Coordinates of C-alpha atoms in Angstrom, one line a residue:
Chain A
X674 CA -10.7 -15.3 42.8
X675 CA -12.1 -17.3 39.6
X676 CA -14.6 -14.8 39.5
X677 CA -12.4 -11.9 39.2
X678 CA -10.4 -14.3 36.6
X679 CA -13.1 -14.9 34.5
X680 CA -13.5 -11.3 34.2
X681 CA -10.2 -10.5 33.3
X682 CA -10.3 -12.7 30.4
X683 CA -13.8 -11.6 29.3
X684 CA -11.9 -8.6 29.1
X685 CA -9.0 -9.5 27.5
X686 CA -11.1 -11.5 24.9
X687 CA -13.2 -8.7 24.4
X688 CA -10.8 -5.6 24.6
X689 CA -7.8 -7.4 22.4
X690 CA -9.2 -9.9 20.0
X691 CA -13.1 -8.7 19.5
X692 CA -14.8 -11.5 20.8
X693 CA -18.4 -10.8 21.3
X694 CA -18.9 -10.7 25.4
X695 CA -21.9 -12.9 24.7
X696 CA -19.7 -15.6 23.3
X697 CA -17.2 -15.7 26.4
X698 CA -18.5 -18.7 28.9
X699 CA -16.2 -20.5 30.9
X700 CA -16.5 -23.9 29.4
X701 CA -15.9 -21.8 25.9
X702 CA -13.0 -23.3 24.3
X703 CA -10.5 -20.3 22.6
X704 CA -10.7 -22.3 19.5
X705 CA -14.4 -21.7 19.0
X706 CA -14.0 -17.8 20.5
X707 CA -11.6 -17.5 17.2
X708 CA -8.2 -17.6 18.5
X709 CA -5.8 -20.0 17.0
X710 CA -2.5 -21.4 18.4
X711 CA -0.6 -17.6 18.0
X712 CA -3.4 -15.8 19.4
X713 CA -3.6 -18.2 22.6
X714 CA 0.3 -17.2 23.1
X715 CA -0.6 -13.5 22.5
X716 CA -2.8 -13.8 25.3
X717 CA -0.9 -14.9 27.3
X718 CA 1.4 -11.8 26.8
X719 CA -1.4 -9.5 27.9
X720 CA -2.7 -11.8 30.7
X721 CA 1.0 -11.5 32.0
X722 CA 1.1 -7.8 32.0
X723 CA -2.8 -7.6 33.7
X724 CA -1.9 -10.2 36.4
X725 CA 2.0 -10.8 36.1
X726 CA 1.5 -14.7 36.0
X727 CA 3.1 -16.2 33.1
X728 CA 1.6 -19.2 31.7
X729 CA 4.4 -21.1 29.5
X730 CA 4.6 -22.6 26.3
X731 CA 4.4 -26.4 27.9
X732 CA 1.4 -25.4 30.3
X733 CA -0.3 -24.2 26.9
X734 CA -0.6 -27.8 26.0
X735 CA -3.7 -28.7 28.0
X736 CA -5.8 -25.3 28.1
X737 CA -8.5 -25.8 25.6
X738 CA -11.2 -23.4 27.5
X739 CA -11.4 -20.4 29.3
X740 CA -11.7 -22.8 32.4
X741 CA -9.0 -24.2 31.9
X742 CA -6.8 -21.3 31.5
X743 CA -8.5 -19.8 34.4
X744 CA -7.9 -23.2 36.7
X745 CA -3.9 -22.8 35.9
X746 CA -3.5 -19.0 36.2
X747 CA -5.2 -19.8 40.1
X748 CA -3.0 -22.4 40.6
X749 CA 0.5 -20.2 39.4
X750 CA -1.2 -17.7 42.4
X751 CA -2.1 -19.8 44.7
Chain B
X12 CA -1.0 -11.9 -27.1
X13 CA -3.6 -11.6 -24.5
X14 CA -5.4 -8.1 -24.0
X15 CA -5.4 -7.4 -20.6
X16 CA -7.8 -4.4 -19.2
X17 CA -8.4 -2.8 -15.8
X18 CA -11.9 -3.8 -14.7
X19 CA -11.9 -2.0 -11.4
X20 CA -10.2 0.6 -9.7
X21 CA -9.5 1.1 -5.6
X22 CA -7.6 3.9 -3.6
X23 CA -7.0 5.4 -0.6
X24 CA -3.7 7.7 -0.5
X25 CA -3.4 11.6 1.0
X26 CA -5.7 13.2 -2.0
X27 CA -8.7 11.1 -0.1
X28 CA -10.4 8.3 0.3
X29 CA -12.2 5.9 -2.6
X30 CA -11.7 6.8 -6.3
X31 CA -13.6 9.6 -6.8
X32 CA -12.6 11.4 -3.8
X33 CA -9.0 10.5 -4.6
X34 CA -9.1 11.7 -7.7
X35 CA -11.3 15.1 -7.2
X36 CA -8.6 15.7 -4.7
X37 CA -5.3 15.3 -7.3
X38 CA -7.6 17.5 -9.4
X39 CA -7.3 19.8 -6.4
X40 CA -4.0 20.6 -6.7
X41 CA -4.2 20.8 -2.5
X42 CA -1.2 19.1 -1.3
X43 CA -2.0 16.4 1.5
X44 CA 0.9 17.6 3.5
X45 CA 0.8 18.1 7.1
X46 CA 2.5 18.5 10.3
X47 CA 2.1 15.2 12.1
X48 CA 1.7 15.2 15.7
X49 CA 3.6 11.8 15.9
X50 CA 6.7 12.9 14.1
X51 CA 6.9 16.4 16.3
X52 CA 6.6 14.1 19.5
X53 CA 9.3 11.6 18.5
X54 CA 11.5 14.4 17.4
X55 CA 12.5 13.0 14.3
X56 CA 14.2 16.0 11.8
X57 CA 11.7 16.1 9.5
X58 CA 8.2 16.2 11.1
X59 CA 6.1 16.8 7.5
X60 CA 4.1 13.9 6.3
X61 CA 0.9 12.8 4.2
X62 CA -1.1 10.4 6.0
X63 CA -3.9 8.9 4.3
X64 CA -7.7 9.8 5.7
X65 CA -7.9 8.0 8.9
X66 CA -10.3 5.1 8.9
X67 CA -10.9 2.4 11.9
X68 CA -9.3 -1.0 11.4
X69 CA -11.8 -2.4 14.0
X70 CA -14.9 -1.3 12.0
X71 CA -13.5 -1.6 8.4
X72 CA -11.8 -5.2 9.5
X73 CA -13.1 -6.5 12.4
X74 CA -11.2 -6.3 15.8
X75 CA -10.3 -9.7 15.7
X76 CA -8.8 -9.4 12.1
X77 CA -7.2 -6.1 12.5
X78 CA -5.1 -6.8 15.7
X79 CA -3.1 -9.2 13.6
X80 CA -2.5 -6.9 11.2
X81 CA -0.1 -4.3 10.4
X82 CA -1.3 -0.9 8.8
X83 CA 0.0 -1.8 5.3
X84 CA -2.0 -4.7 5.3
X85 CA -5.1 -3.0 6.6
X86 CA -4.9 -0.6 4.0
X87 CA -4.3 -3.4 1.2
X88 CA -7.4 -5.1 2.4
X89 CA -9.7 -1.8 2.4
X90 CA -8.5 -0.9 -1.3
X91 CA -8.8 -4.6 -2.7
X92 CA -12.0 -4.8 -1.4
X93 CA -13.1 -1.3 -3.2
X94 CA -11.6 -2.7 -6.8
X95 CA -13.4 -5.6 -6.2
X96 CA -16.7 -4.1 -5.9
X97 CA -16.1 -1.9 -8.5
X98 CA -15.1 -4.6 -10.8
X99 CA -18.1 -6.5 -10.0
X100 CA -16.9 -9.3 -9.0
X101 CA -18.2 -9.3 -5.9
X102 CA -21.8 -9.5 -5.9
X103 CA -22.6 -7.9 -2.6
X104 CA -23.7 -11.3 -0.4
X105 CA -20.2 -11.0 0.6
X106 CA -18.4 -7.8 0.5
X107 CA -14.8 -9.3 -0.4
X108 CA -15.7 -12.7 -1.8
X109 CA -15.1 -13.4 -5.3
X110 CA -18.5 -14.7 -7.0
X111 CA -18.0 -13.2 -10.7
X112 CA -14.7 -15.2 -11.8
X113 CA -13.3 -18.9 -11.0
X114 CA -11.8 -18.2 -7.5
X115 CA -8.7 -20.0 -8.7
X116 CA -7.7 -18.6 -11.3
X117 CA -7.7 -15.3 -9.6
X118 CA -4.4 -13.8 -8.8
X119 CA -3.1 -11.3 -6.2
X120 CA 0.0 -9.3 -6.9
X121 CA 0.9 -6.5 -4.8
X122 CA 4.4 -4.0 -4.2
X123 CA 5.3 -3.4 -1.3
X124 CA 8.7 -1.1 -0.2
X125 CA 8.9 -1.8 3.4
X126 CA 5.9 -4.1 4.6
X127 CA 5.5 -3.8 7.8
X128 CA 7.2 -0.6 9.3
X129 CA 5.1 -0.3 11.9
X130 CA 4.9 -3.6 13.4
X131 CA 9.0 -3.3 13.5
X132 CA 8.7 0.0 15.4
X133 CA 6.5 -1.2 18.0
X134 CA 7.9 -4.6 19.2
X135 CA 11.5 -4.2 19.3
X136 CA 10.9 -2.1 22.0
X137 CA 9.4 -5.0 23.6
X138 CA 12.4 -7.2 22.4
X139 CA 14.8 -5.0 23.8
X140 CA 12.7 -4.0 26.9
X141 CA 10.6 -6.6 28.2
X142 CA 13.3 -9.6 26.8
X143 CA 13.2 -12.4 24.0
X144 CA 10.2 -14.5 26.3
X145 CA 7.8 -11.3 25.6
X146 CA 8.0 -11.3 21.8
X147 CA 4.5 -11.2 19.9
X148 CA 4.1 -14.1 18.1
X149 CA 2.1 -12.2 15.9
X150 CA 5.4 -10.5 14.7
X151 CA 6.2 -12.3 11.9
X152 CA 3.0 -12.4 9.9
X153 CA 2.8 -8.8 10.6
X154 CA 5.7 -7.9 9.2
X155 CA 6.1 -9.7 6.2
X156 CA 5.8 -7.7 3.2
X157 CA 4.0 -10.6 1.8
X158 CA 1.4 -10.6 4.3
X159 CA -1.0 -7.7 2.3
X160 CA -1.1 -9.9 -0.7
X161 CA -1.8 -13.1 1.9
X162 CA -4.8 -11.9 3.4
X163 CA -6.3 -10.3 0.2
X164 CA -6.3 -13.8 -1.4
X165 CA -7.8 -15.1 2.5
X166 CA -10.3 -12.5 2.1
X167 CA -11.4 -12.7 -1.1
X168 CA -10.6 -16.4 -1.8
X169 CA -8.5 -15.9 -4.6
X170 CA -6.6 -19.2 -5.4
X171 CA -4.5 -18.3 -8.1
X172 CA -0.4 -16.9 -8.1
X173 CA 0.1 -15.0 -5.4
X174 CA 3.2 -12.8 -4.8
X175 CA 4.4 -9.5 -3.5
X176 CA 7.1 -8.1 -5.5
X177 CA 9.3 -5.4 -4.1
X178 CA 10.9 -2.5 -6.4
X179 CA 11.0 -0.1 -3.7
X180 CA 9.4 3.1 -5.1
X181 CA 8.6 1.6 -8.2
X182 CA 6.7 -1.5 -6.7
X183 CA 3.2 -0.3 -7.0
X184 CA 4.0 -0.1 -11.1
X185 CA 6.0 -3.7 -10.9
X186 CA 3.0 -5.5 -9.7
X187 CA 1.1 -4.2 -12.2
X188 CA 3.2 -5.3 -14.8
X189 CA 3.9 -8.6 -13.2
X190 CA 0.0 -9.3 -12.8
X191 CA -0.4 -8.1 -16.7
X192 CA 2.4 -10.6 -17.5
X193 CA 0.5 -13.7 -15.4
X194 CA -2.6 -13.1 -17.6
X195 CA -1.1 -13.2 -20.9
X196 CA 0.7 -16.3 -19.8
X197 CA -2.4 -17.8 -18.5
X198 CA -2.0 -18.3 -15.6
X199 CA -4.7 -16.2 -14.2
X200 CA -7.8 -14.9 -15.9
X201 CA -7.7 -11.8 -12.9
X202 CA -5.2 -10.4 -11.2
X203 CA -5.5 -8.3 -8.2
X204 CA -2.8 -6.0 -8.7
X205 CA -1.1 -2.7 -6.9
X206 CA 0.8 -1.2 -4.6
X207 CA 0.6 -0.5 -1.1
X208 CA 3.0 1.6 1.6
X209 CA 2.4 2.6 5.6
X210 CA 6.0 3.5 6.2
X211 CA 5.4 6.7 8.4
X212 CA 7.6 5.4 11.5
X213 CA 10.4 7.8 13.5
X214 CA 12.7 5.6 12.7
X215 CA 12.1 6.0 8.6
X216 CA 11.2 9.6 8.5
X217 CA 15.0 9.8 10.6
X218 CA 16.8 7.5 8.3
X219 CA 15.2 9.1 5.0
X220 CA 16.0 12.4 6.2
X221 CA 19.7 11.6 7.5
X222 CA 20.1 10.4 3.8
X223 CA 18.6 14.4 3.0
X224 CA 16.1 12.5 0.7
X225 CA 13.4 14.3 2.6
X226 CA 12.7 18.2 2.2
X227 CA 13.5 20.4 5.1
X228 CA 11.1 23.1 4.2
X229 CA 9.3 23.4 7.5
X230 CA 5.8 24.7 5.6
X231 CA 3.8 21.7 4.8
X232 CA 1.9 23.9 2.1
X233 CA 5.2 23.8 -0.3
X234 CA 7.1 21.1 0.9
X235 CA 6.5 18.6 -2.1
X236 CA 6.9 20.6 -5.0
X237 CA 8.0 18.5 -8.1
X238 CA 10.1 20.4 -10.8
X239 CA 9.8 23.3 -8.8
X240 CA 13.5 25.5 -9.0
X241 CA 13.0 25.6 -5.0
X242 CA 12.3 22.0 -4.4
X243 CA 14.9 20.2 -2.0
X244 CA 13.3 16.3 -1.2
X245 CA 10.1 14.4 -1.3
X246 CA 7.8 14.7 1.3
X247 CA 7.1 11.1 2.8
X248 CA 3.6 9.5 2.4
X249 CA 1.3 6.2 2.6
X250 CA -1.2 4.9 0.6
X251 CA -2.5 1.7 -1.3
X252 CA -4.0 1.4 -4.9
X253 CA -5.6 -2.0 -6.3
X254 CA -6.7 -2.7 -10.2
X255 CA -8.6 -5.2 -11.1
X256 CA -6.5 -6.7 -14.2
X257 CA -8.4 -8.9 -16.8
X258 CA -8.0 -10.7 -19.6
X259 CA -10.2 -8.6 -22.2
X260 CA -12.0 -12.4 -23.2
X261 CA -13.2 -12.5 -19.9
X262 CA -14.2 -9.3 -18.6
X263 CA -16.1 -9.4 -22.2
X264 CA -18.1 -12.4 -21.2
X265 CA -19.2 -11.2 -17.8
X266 CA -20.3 -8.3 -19.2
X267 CA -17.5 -5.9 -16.9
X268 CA -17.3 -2.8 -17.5
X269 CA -13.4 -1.6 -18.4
X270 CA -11.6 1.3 -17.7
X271 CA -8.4 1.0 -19.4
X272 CA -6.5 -1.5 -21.7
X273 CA -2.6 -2.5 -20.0
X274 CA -0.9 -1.8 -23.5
X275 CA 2.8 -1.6 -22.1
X276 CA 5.1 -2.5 -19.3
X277 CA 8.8 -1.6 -19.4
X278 CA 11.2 -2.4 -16.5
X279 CA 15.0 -2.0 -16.1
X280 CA 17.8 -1.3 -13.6
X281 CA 20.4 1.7 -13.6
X282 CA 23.0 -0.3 -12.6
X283 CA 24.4 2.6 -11.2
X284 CA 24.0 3.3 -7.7
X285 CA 22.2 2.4 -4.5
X286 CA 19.5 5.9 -4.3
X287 CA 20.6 8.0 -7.0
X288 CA 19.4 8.0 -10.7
X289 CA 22.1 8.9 -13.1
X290 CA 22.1 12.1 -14.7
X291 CA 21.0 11.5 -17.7
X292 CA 18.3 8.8 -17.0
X293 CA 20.0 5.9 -17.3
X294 CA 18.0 2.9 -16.8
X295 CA 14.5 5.1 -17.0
X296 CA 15.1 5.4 -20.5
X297 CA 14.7 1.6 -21.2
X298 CA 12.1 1.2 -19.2
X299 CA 9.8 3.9 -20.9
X300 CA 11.4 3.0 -24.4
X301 CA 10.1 -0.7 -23.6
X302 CA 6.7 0.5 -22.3
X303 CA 6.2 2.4 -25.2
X304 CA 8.0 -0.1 -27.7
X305 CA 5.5 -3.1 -26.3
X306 CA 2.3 -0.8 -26.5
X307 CA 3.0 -1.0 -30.3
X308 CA 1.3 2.5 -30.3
X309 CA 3.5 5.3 -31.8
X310 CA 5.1 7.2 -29.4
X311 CA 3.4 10.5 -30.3
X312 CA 0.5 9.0 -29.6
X313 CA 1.3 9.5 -25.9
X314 CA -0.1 13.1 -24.3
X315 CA 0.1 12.5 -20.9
X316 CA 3.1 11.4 -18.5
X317 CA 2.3 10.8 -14.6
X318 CA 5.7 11.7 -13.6
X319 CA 7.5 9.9 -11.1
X320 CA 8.7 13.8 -10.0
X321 CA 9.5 13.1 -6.8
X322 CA 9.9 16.9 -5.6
X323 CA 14.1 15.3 -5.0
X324 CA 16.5 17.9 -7.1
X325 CA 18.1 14.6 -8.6
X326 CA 15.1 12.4 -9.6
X327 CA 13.0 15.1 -11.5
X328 CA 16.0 16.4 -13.2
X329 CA 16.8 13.0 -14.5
X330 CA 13.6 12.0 -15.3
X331 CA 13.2 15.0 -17.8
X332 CA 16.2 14.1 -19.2
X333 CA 15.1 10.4 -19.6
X334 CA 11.4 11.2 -21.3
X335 CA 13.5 13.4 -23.9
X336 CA 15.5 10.7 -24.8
X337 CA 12.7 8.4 -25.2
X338 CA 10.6 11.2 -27.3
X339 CA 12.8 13.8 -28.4
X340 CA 10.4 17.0 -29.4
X341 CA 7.3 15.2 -29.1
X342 CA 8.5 15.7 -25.4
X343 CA 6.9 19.2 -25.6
X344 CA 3.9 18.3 -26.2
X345 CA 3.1 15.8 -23.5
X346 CA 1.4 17.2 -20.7
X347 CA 3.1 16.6 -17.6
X348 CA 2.0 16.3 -14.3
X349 CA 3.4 14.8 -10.8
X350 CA 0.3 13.9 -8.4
X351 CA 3.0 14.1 -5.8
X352 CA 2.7 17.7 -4.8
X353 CA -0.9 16.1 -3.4
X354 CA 0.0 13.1 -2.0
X355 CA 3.8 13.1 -0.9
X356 CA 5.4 10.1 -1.9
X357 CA 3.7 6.9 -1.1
X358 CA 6.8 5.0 -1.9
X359 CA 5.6 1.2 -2.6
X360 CA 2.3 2.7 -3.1
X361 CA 2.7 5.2 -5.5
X362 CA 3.5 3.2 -8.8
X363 CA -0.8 1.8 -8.2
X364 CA -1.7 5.2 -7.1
X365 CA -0.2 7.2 -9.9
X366 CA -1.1 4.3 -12.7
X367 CA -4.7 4.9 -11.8
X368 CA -4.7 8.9 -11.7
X369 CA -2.8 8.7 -15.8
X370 CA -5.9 6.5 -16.1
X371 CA -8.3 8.9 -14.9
X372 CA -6.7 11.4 -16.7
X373 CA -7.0 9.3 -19.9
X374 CA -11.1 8.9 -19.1
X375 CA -11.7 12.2 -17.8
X376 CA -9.3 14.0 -20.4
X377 CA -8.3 16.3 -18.0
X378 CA -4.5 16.2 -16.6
X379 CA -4.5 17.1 -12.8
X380 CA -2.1 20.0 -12.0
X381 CA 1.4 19.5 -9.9
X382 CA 0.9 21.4 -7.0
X383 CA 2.9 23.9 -5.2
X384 CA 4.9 24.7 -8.8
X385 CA 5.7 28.3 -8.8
X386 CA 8.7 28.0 -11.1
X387 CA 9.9 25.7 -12.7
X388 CA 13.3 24.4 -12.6
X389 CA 14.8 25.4 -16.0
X390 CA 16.7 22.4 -16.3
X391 CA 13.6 20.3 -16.7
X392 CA 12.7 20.9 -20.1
X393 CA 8.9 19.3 -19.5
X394 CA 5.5 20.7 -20.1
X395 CA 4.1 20.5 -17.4
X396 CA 0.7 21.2 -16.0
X397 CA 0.1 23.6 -13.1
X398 CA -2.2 25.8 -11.3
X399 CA -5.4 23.9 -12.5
X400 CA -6.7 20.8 -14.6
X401 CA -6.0 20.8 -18.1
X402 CA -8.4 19.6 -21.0
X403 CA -6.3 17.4 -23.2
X404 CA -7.8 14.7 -25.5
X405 CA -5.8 11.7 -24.3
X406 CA -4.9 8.4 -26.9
X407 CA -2.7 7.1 -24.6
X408 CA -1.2 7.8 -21.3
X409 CA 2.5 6.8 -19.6
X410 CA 3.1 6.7 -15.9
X411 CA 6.9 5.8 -14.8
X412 CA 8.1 4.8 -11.5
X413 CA 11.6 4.6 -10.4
X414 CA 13.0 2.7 -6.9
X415 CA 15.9 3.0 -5.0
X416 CA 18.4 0.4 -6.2
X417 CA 18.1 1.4 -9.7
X418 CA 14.9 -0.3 -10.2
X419 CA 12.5 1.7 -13.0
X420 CA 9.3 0.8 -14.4
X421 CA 6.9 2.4 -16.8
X422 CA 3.6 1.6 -17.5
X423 CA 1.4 2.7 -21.2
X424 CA -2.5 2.8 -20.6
X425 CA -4.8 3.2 -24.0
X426 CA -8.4 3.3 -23.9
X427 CA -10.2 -0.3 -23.1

């Protein structure tokens, strides 16, 4: 399941905003993969249509990595 | 007063890509005019358009840049980045970054009619679709019409007044005049300065051509005919122009190379109507008689006019008038052209585009023809060029712009 995840956002990351694949670890925060506070929402936008789990703005508050965005995406399917 | 020169000269509209292809291609006489694919599948009434080459966002921007970007802003990047290279003020370790001028005291000033048309078109279909919760945040600093002259300055680090002005059609010309007047205040040593448009949406192209601005000839090849007897509307088109404005004390000290010297700017309203000139000029008249009048040349000195000419049955027939009442005789012996039969009209854009063609002209001394003019309206008493280039020695050259709203603007070019 995290596996799949992390490959969905490697994609998204890559496909949508241009981040070099090389750069996309889990423990990457989106900060240093380029994308600011309105580029973190935007993802979110396209993560909803890939896996139809919204992450809101209030959840937004504590996702600094990949990881962590990962970790609350599994825990909205679980 | 200040001299202010053009020190660099960038361009991309439907006669092609980068100066020299742009301008071979208003020498052309070819018009840019196509079918578009887009239009015909939307169904919009008029499906007749000139797109500018297409060029990758990605690769000219980076992915990561061009995704929160709209088109017009894409397009005001790629053609401030070419004016800044040929000004030389870039030095190549950077391709955008100002090296050759104090960073901020550099301004950027650009026209814009719409802004972003086509971030509108695409996300409120989400709005409405998907709901409020699944609006891009990205919406806003796409759309702004400000946005073009935003990221030039984040490109390029240019500090200095910043400002987008909007004149509709006559924008392009506006900016130019605006950025001439920060220099001679001193308030900027340079001045990024033009015009840029990427209007080309269904929704547009309907509401221009439910307002029967647009012509309904279905062939492409004769559509945009300025001054032409048969000519029924302007054919819509996109585009983006960028000078390099200077004060002449410092593009002498670096050494710059200049292309032109900014020896007038005239701007007026009709006070008249929303979209339609009056008949006999109007406000146009002002506006050139300013140019000229600030220029300090005499007005027979002018030999060339890039025409606003439109290819509309009531802009061209008013602008004629207008020119005569600035000139009188000496009308007759001004070579006229409209680059519009090439490149549509760029709207925003086309005040930059056209300012830099009278410059060319004015360099080259050769006046590109008005394409697709197979006779010529008798009402417009104008010389104008057609069929190919002319040879004309050129003192000084005029290039007039007028937006919907009323709003003109004229602009008077000498040698630098």
């Amino acid at each position: 399941m995290s596996q799949d995840l992390f490959a969905t956002f490697t994609e998204l990351l890559t496909e949508e905003f241009g981040v070099p694949e090389d750069d996309i670890k889990p423990e990457a925060t989106f900060e240093a993969l380029g994308l600011d506070s309105l580029d973190v929402v935007e993802l979110t936008l396209v993560l909803e249509e890939k896996t139809g789990v919204k992450l809101e703005d209030e959840e937004l508050e504590d996702v600094k990595t990949v990881q962590d965005a990962i970790d609350k995406v599994a825990e909205k399917q679980a | 007063m200040k001299q202010v020169v053009v020190t660099g000269m960038g361009l991309i509209s439907p006669a092609g890509r980068g100066l020299d292809d742009a301008w071979n291609g208003a020498l052309s006489g070819k018009t840019g005019a196509a079918v578009d694919d887009d239009l015909v599948a939307m169904g919009t009434p008029v499906t007749i358009c000139c797109r500018v080459p297409s060029f990758d966002p990605d690769q000219e921007l980076g992915r990561g840049a061009a995704r929160r970007l709209d088109r017009f802003t894409h397009l005001a990047v790629i053609e401030a980045r070419e004016a800044l290279q040929h000004s030389g003020l870039v030095d190549g370790s950077d391709e955008e970054k100002i090296t050759g001028a104090d960073r901020d005291r550099v301004g950027v000033l650009l026209g814009s009619g719409i802004g972003g048309a086509e971030t509108w078109a695409s996300e409120y279909p989400n709005y409405i679709e998907k709901g409020p919760k699944r609006t891009s945040p990205m919406f806003i600093p796409k759309m702004l019409s400000n946005t073009g002259a935003g990221t030039v300055a984040m490109r390029s680090g240019a500090r200095g007044p910043n400002m987008t002005v909007n004149t509709a059609c006559a924008a392009g010309a506006s900016a130019i005049h605006i950025g001439r007047d920060l220099i001679r205040s001193g308030a900027a040593d340079v001045v990024i300065a033009g015009g840029v448009e990427a209007g080309i949406t269904g929704l547009a192209v309907s509401a221009f051509a439910q307002m029967g601005a647009l012509s309904k000839n279905p062939d492409p090849n004769t559509a945009s005919r300025p001054f032409d007897v048969d000519r029924n509307g302007f054919v819509i088109g996109e585009g983006s122009a960028v000078v390099i404005l200077e004060s002449a004390e410092h593009a002498a000290a670096r050494g710059a190379t200049t292309y032109a010297t900014v020896a007038g700017a005239g701007a007026s309203a009709d006070a008249h109507h929303a979209t339609a000139p009056p008949e006999d000029g109007g406000g146009a008249i002002l506006a050139i008689r300013r140019a000229v009048e600030e220029s300090g040349i005499d007005p027979s000195d002018i030999g060339h006019l890039n025409a606003h000419g439109t290819s509309t049955p009531l802009n061209d027939a008013a602008e004629a008038k207008a020119v005569r009442a600035v000139f009188g005789d000496h009308t007759d012996r001004i070579a006229v052209t409209s680059t519009k039969g090439v490149t549509g009209h760029t709207l925003g854009a086309a005040g930059a585009i056209e300012a830099i063609f009278a410059i060319m002209a004015m360099r080259e001394g050769l006046v590109p023809p008005t394409a697709n003019l197979v006779n010529q309206d008798p009402a417009i008493a104008f010389d104008v060029v057609s069929g190919s280039p002319r040879e004309v020695d050129l003192r000084a050259v005029l290039s007039t712009s007028m937006g919907f709203g009323g709003q003109n603007a004229a602009l008077v070019f000498t040698p630098a």
